[in-house]
Short mmCIF file of C-alpha atoms in Angstrom, two decimals:
data_model
loop_
_atom_site.label_atom_id
_atom_site.label_comp_id
_atom_site.label_asym_id
_atom_site.label_seq_id
_atom_site.Cartn_x
_atom_site.Cartn_y
_atom_site.Cartn_z
CA UNK L 950 0.58 3.77 9.61
CA UNK L 951 4.04 5.07 8.71
CA UNK L 952 2.49 7.47 6.22
CA UNK L 953 0.02 8.72 8.84
CA UNK L 954 2.77 9.31 11.43
CA UNK L 955 4.93 11.06 8.84
CA UNK L 956 2.11 13.37 7.82
CA UNK L 957 1.13 14.22 11.41
CA UNK L 958 4.67 14.75 12.71
CA UNK L 959 6.63 16.15 9.79
CA UNK L 960 4.21 17.37 7.15
CA UNK L 961 1.08 18.83 8.74
CA UNK L 962 0.60 21.10 5.73
CA UNK L 963 0.66 18.10 3.40
CA UNK L 964 -1.82 16.31 5.65
CA UNK L 965 -4.20 19.28 5.42
CA UNK L 966 -3.84 19.35 1.63
CA UNK L 967 -4.50 15.62 1.37
CA UNK L 968 -7.55 15.86 3.63
CA UNK L 969 -8.99 18.73 1.60
CA UNK L 970 -8.30 17.01 -1.73
CA UNK L 971 -9.89 13.79 -0.60
CA UNK L 972 -12.94 15.65 0.70
CA UNK L 973 -13.23 17.52 -2.61
CA UNK L 974 -12.95 14.27 -4.57
CA UNK L 975 -15.66 12.72 -2.39
CA UNK L 976 -17.93 15.75 -2.82
CA UNK L 977 -17.38 16.52 -6.48
CA UNK L 978 -16.46 13.33 -8.32
CA UNK L 979 -19.32 11.35 -9.79
CA UNK L 980 -19.56 9.09 -12.82
CA UNK L 981 -19.73 10.29 -16.42
CA UNK L 982 -23.17 9.67 -17.92
CA UNK L 983 -21.62 8.20 -21.05
CA UNK L 984 -18.47 6.26 -20.15
CA UNK L 985 -19.07 5.68 -16.42
CA UNK L 986 -15.53 6.88 -15.60
CA UNK L 987 -14.98 9.28 -12.68
CA UNK L 988 -15.83 12.81 -13.72
CA UNK L 989 -16.44 16.21 -12.12
CA UNK L 990 -19.04 17.01 -14.74
CA UNK L 991 -22.09 15.03 -15.95
CA UNK L 992 -20.18 14.20 -19.15
CA UNK L 993 -16.37 13.83 -19.02
CA UNK L 994 -13.87 15.62 -21.26
CA UNK L 995 -13.00 12.48 -23.23
CA UNK L 996 -16.65 11.79 -24.10
CA UNK L 997 -17.15 15.42 -25.14
CA UNK L 998 -14.07 15.38 -27.41
CA UNK L 999 -15.38 15.66 -30.99
CA UNK L 1000 -12.05 14.48 -32.43
CA UNK L 1001 -12.59 10.97 -31.12
CA UNK L 1002 -14.21 8.23 -33.16
CA UNK L 1003 -17.62 7.67 -31.55
CA UNK L 1004 -18.27 4.52 -33.59
CA UNK L 1005 -15.77 2.50 -31.55
CA UNK L 1006 -16.38 1.69 -27.88
CA UNK L 1007 -13.68 0.05 -25.76
CA UNK L 1008 -14.84 -1.66 -22.55
CA UNK L 1009 -12.31 -1.71 -19.68
CA UNK L 1010 -12.48 -2.80 -16.05
CA UNK L 1011 -10.96 0.19 -14.28
CA UNK L 1012 -9.96 3.82 -14.93
CA UNK L 1013 -6.26 2.78 -14.78
CA UNK L 1014 -6.84 0.51 -17.78
CA UNK L 1015 -8.23 3.46 -19.72
CA UNK L 1016 -5.11 5.45 -18.85
CA UNK L 1017 -2.86 2.60 -20.06
CA UNK L 1018 -4.74 2.38 -23.36
CA UNK L 1019 -4.48 6.14 -23.82
CA UNK L 1020 -0.71 5.85 -23.26
CA UNK L 1021 -0.40 3.56 -26.29
CA UNK L 1022 -1.66 6.42 -28.50
CA UNK L 1023 -3.07 3.81 -30.85
CA UNK L 1024 -6.76 4.11 -29.99
CA UNK L 1025 -8.91 7.10 -30.81
CA UNK L 1026 -12.35 5.73 -30.04
CA UNK L 1027 -14.38 6.07 -26.86
CA UNK L 1028 -14.52 4.03 -23.67
CA UNK L 1029 -16.84 2.42 -21.19
CA UNK L 1030 -15.47 1.80 -17.69
CA UNK L 1031 -17.16 -1.08 -15.84
CA UNK L 1032 -15.66 -0.01 -12.50
CA UNK L 1033 -15.13 -3.65 -11.65
CA UNK L 1034 -15.47 -7.16 -13.04
CA UNK L 1035 -17.77 -10.13 -12.52
CA UNK L 1036 -16.63 -11.90 -9.37
CA UNK L 1037 -19.20 -14.26 -7.84
CA UNK L 1038 -16.78 -15.07 -4.97
CA UNK L 1039 -16.93 -11.43 -3.88
CA UNK L 1040 -20.64 -11.15 -4.58
CA UNK L 1041 -20.16 -8.96 -7.66
CA UNK L 1042 -22.72 -9.89 -10.29
CA UNK L 1043 -23.86 -8.39 -13.61
CA UNK L 1044 -25.89 -5.71 -11.82
CA UNK L 1045 -22.81 -4.33 -10.06
CA UNK L 1046 -20.79 -3.51 -13.19
CA UNK L 1047 -23.27 -1.18 -14.85
CA UNK L 1048 -24.18 -3.40 -17.77
CA UNK L 1049 -27.52 -1.65 -18.30
CA UNK L 1050 -25.63 1.59 -18.90
CA UNK L 1051 -23.21 -0.20 -21.28
CA UNK L 1052 -26.09 -1.76 -23.16
CA UNK L 1053 -27.77 1.62 -23.64
CA UNK L 1054 -24.49 3.06 -24.86
CA UNK L 1055 -23.73 0.19 -27.25
CA UNK L 1056 -27.17 0.46 -28.82
CA UNK L 1057 -27.23 4.24 -29.24
CA UNK L 1058 -27.00 3.90 -33.04
CA UNK L 1059 -23.60 5.59 -33.26
CA UNK L 1060 -21.42 2.77 -31.88
CA UNK L 1061 -20.47 0.30 -34.62
CA UNK L 1062 -18.06 -1.96 -32.72
CA UNK L 1063 -17.54 -2.80 -29.06
CA UNK L 1064 -13.97 -3.86 -28.18
CA UNK L 1065 -13.76 -5.80 -24.92
CA UNK L 1066 -10.46 -4.99 -23.19
CA UNK L 1067 -10.88 -6.66 -19.81
CA UNK L 1068 -7.89 -8.45 -18.33
CA UNK L 1069 -6.90 -12.01 -19.28
CA UNK L 1070 -7.40 -13.19 -15.72
CA UNK L 1071 -10.16 -15.73 -15.02
CA UNK L 1072 -12.52 -13.00 -13.79
CA UNK L 1073 -11.68 -10.70 -16.70
CA UNK L 1074 -12.27 -13.53 -19.15
CA UNK L 1075 -15.60 -14.43 -17.55
CA UNK L 1076 -16.63 -10.78 -17.72
CA UNK L 1077 -15.61 -10.60 -21.39
CA UNK L 1078 -17.58 -13.74 -22.17
CA UNK L 1079 -20.71 -12.48 -20.41
CA UNK L 1080 -20.60 -9.06 -22.08
CA UNK L 1081 -19.77 -10.63 -25.45
CA UNK L 1082 -22.79 -12.92 -25.35
CA UNK L 1083 -25.06 -10.16 -24.06
CA UNK L 1084 -24.11 -7.78 -26.88
CA UNK L 1085 -23.95 -10.47 -29.58
CA UNK L 1086 -27.51 -11.57 -28.83
CA UNK L 1087 -28.62 -8.00 -29.46
CA UNK L 1088 -26.85 -7.81 -32.82
CA UNK L 1089 -23.93 -5.62 -31.74
CA UNK L 1090 -20.51 -6.26 -33.39
CA UNK L 1091 -18.13 -7.30 -30.62
CA UNK L 1092 -14.41 -8.04 -30.58
CA UNK L 1093 -11.82 -9.00 -27.98
CA UNK L 1094 -8.25 -7.71 -27.76
CA UNK L 1095 -5.74 -10.30 -28.95
CA UNK L 1096 -4.08 -12.98 -26.88
CA UNK L 1097 -0.62 -14.25 -27.76
CA UNK L 1098 3.07 -13.66 -27.20
CA UNK L 1099 3.97 -10.21 -25.83
CA UNK L 1100 6.47 -7.91 -27.55
CA UNK L 1101 10.01 -9.22 -27.17
CA UNK L 1102 8.51 -12.58 -26.18
CA UNK L 1103 10.70 -15.64 -26.59
CA UNK L 1104 9.14 -19.05 -27.11
CA UNK L 1105 11.66 -20.66 -24.78
CA UNK L 1106 10.51 -18.59 -21.78
CA UNK L 1107 6.77 -18.24 -22.31
CA UNK L 1108 4.16 -20.37 -20.47
CA UNK L 1109 2.48 -23.28 -22.25
CA UNK L 1110 -0.98 -21.70 -22.15
CA UNK L 1111 0.14 -18.53 -23.91
CA UNK L 1112 2.12 -20.52 -26.48
CA UNK L 1113 -0.81 -22.79 -27.13
CA UNK L 1114 -3.09 -19.78 -27.68
CA UNK L 1115 -0.55 -18.05 -29.90
CA UNK L 1116 -0.44 -21.15 -32.09
CA UNK L 1117 -4.22 -21.54 -32.17
CA UNK L 1118 -4.87 -17.89 -32.98
CA UNK L 1119 -2.12 -17.56 -35.56
CA UNK L 1120 -2.59 -14.94 -38.27
CA UNK L 1121 -2.18 -15.61 -41.95
CA UNK L 1122 0.52 -13.49 -43.56
CA UNK L 1123 -0.59 -11.39 -46.53
CA UNK G 257 35.50 -23.25 -13.70
CA UNK G 258 33.72 -24.35 -10.53
CA UNK G 259 32.07 -27.18 -12.42
CA UNK G 260 35.41 -28.29 -13.84
CA UNK G 261 37.08 -28.32 -10.40
CA UNK G 262 34.12 -30.17 -8.91
CA UNK G 263 34.24 -32.85 -11.60
CA UNK G 264 38.02 -33.32 -11.37
CA UNK G 265 38.21 -33.39 -7.58
CA UNK G 266 34.98 -34.95 -6.42
CA UNK G 267 33.33 -36.69 -9.34
CA UNK G 268 35.93 -38.20 -11.66
CA UNK G 269 33.46 -40.88 -12.77
CA UNK G 270 30.94 -38.19 -13.75
CA UNK G 271 33.68 -36.35 -15.63
CA UNK G 272 34.49 -39.50 -17.61
CA UNK G 273 30.79 -40.00 -18.40
CA UNK G 274 30.39 -36.41 -19.54
CA UNK G 275 33.51 -36.64 -21.74
CA UNK G 276 32.30 -39.83 -23.38
CA UNK G 277 28.76 -38.49 -23.90
CA UNK G 278 30.04 -35.28 -25.45
CA UNK G 279 32.36 -37.23 -27.74
CA UNK G 280 29.50 -39.50 -28.76
CA UNK G 281 27.24 -36.51 -29.45
CA UNK G 282 29.99 -34.93 -31.57
CA UNK G 283 30.54 -38.16 -33.49
CA UNK G 284 26.98 -39.33 -33.94
CA UNK G 285 24.66 -36.31 -34.00
CA UNK G 286 23.93 -34.80 -37.36
CA UNK G 287 20.91 -32.95 -38.74
CA UNK G 288 17.66 -34.60 -39.78
CA UNK G 289 17.20 -34.51 -43.55
CA UNK G 290 13.64 -33.28 -43.15
CA UNK G 291 13.36 -30.98 -40.14
CA UNK G 292 17.04 -29.98 -39.72
CA UNK G 293 16.88 -30.74 -35.97
CA UNK G 294 19.70 -32.71 -34.31
CA UNK G 295 19.28 -36.41 -34.99
CA UNK G 296 21.32 -39.63 -34.72
CA UNK G 297 19.67 -40.97 -37.82
CA UNK G 298 19.24 -39.45 -41.31
CA UNK G 299 15.55 -38.85 -40.49
CA UNK G 300 14.52 -38.12 -36.88
CA UNK G 301 11.82 -39.96 -34.92
CA UNK G 302 9.40 -37.01 -35.05
CA UNK G 303 9.59 -36.76 -38.85
CA UNK G 304 9.09 -40.52 -39.18
CA UNK G 305 6.00 -40.49 -36.91
CA UNK G 306 3.02 -41.34 -39.13
CA UNK G 307 0.55 -40.04 -36.51
CA UNK G 308 1.61 -36.47 -37.08
CA UNK G 309 -0.07 -34.16 -39.56
CA UNK G 310 2.41 -33.72 -42.39
CA UNK G 311 0.36 -30.92 -43.98
CA UNK G 312 1.37 -28.44 -41.28
CA UNK G 313 4.98 -27.24 -40.92
CA UNK G 314 6.02 -25.11 -37.96
CA UNK G 315 9.27 -23.12 -38.34
CA UNK G 316 11.23 -22.48 -35.14
CA UNK G 317 14.63 -20.96 -34.39
CA UNK G 318 16.13 -23.57 -32.06
CA UNK G 319 15.56 -27.15 -30.86
CA UNK G 320 14.51 -25.76 -27.43
CA UNK G 321 11.61 -23.94 -29.12
CA UNK G 322 10.45 -27.22 -30.63
CA UNK G 323 10.55 -28.80 -27.16
CA UNK G 324 8.46 -25.93 -25.72
CA UNK G 325 5.85 -26.28 -28.47
CA UNK G 326 5.70 -30.04 -27.89
CA UNK G 327 5.09 -29.34 -24.18
CA UNK G 328 1.90 -27.43 -25.02
CA UNK G 329 0.43 -30.64 -26.50
CA UNK G 330 -1.62 -28.48 -28.83
CA UNK G 331 0.33 -29.01 -32.06
CA UNK G 332 0.49 -32.27 -33.96
CA UNK G 333 2.08 -31.13 -37.19
CA UNK G 334 5.74 -31.25 -38.17
CA UNK G 335 8.63 -28.84 -37.66
CA UNK G 336 11.53 -27.16 -39.35
CA UNK G 337 14.38 -25.99 -37.14
CA UNK G 338 16.38 -23.08 -38.56
CA UNK G 339 19.21 -23.57 -36.04
CA UNK G 340 19.52 -19.80 -35.76
CA UNK G 341 17.98 -16.55 -36.92
CA UNK G 342 18.87 -13.77 -39.33
CA UNK G 343 21.35 -11.52 -37.57
CA UNK G 344 23.37 -9.23 -39.86
CA UNK G 345 25.28 -7.84 -36.85
CA UNK G 346 26.70 -11.32 -36.22
CA UNK G 347 27.15 -12.02 -39.93
CA UNK G 348 24.31 -14.53 -40.07
CA UNK G 349 22.46 -14.17 -43.36
CA UNK G 350 19.80 -16.17 -45.20
CA UNK G 351 22.35 -18.78 -46.30
CA UNK G 352 23.25 -19.65 -42.71
CA UNK G 353 19.77 -20.66 -41.57
CA UNK G 354 19.13 -23.42 -44.12
CA UNK G 355 16.41 -21.66 -46.08
CA UNK G 356 17.08 -23.77 -49.19
CA UNK G 357 16.24 -26.87 -47.16
CA UNK G 358 13.11 -25.17 -45.76
CA UNK G 359 12.02 -24.11 -49.23
CA UNK G 360 12.38 -27.67 -50.54
CA UNK G 361 10.38 -28.94 -47.60
CA UNK G 362 7.60 -26.33 -47.89
CA UNK G 363 7.16 -27.11 -51.59
CA UNK G 364 7.13 -30.92 -51.30
CA UNK G 365 3.43 -31.02 -52.21
CA UNK G 366 2.36 -32.40 -48.82
CA UNK G 367 2.78 -29.24 -46.71
CA UNK G 368 -0.35 -27.07 -46.89
CA UNK G 369 0.53 -24.38 -44.33
CA UNK G 370 3.77 -23.05 -42.90
CA UNK G 371 3.45 -21.57 -39.39
CA UNK G 372 6.30 -19.22 -38.50
CA UNK G 373 7.05 -19.51 -34.78
CA UNK G 374 10.23 -17.48 -34.43
CA UNK G 375 10.59 -15.24 -31.37
CA UNK G 376 9.05 -11.76 -31.13
CA UNK G 377 12.49 -10.20 -30.74
CA UNK G 378 13.74 -7.87 -33.48
CA UNK G 379 15.85 -10.62 -35.04
CA UNK G 380 13.05 -13.18 -34.78
CA UNK G 381 10.63 -10.73 -36.39
CA UNK G 382 13.06 -9.95 -39.21
CA UNK G 383 13.54 -13.67 -39.80
CA UNK G 384 9.76 -14.22 -39.85
CA UNK G 385 9.32 -11.37 -42.33
CA UNK G 386 12.04 -12.70 -44.64
CA UNK G 387 10.73 -16.27 -44.60
CA UNK G 388 7.14 -15.07 -44.95
CA UNK G 389 7.91 -13.07 -48.08
CA UNK G 390 10.07 -15.84 -49.53
CA UNK G 391 7.32 -18.46 -49.15
CA UNK G 392 4.45 -16.13 -50.10
CA UNK G 393 6.13 -15.26 -53.40
CA UNK G 394 6.19 -18.98 -54.17
CA UNK G 395 2.49 -19.41 -53.44
CA UNK G 396 2.85 -21.18 -50.08
CA UNK G 397 0.21 -20.44 -47.38
CA UNK G 398 2.04 -18.84 -44.45
CA UNK G 399 0.91 -17.78 -40.99
CA UNK G 400 2.53 -16.26 -37.91
CA UNK G 401 1.81 -17.17 -34.29
CA UNK G 402 -0.33 -14.54 -32.57
CA UNK G 403 0.91 -11.48 -30.73
CA UNK G 404 -1.06 -10.04 -27.84
CA UNK G 405 -1.56 -10.21 -24.10
CA UNK G 406 -0.21 -13.36 -22.42
CA UNK G 407 -2.39 -15.62 -20.25
CA UNK G 408 -3.18 -13.95 -16.95
CA UNK G 409 -2.09 -10.65 -18.50
CA UNK G 410 -3.42 -7.47 -16.91
CA UNK G 411 -3.75 -4.31 -18.95
CA UNK G 412 -2.43 -2.19 -16.10
CA UNK G 413 0.94 -3.97 -16.09
CA UNK G 414 1.57 -4.72 -19.74
CA UNK G 415 3.88 -2.65 -21.96
CA UNK G 416 2.44 -0.14 -24.44
CA UNK G 417 3.72 -2.01 -27.50
CA UNK G 418 2.00 -5.25 -26.55
CA UNK G 419 -1.21 -3.42 -25.63
CA UNK G 420 -1.19 -1.53 -28.88
CA UNK G 421 -0.74 -4.78 -30.84
CA UNK G 422 -3.46 -6.53 -28.84
CA UNK G 423 -5.84 -3.73 -29.75
CA UNK G 424 -4.84 -3.70 -33.41
CA UNK G 425 -5.09 -7.48 -33.82
CA UNK G 426 -8.34 -7.87 -31.88
CA UNK G 427 -10.49 -10.82 -32.75
CA UNK G 428 -14.18 -10.59 -33.50
CA UNK G 429 -16.34 -12.65 -31.14
CA UNK G 430 -18.59 -15.19 -32.80
#
């Protein structure tokens, strides 16, 4: 409400710009045929980029997650954006997160590994499990991003669940 | 200072108790011959416990870390407490964190795996690297607790370093 009053009283030009931009986004943005992310064109720039490794497909919940992963500069494969997560409480089932599109993509013959990078919340974990089983049963190689202690993490201040997982999923030193 | 004033003015009995307890701790507490943790006896209760798996040895920086790991109830092996970490800036080198004692313990013929559970701070990581190389070169099996996203972790809010590690150390789904 405060933003609306501010725009109408003090920044009518900004309000016009925002209205036009929103209308343009509504009119022009659709989903990329390959990665399902928002895109102005049938295939988005990232999917068209020949420099990227098409054999690796990283599955994320939302476009913001893709942006975060790009910020790490440590992944050069491609993505698939679910645009949501399984959430029976909100009536969101497998059909609502574009799994048919993901399945087609994962079995296109180019993708060698699917990396599931959904959140470690209960819904994200359930989504990861569902997708993992679905792809596994069709012979696709699937992996899940690692759980454990975060960077700078101190054992004294970390929750029991994380510590327990870190211990269970320990890595042998070579 | 506030605690001292409180004890002297309002809780002289508590002050006496604290003084006696501290004196007793100073007089009676030494280090366990096996795990190097504080102990009133030459060998501590945890090291004497026959129920615990003596083939697994978990290396931690401080007694509080041991307590945290015990709280998870997911580890039933034994421990070695370094009572510190490598920290050249503070003049703490390999000789100050009882590595000779650890080495003796790790090579006693019973220990099959050493799990390094130092913190994921720069000093904890350096300590883990040093111990890892030291034990590896002597043919001991060594592992490190996992790095990655913590429980409940959301990709949108996690730092780039952690995300990058989680991606790099992804686990294949079986």
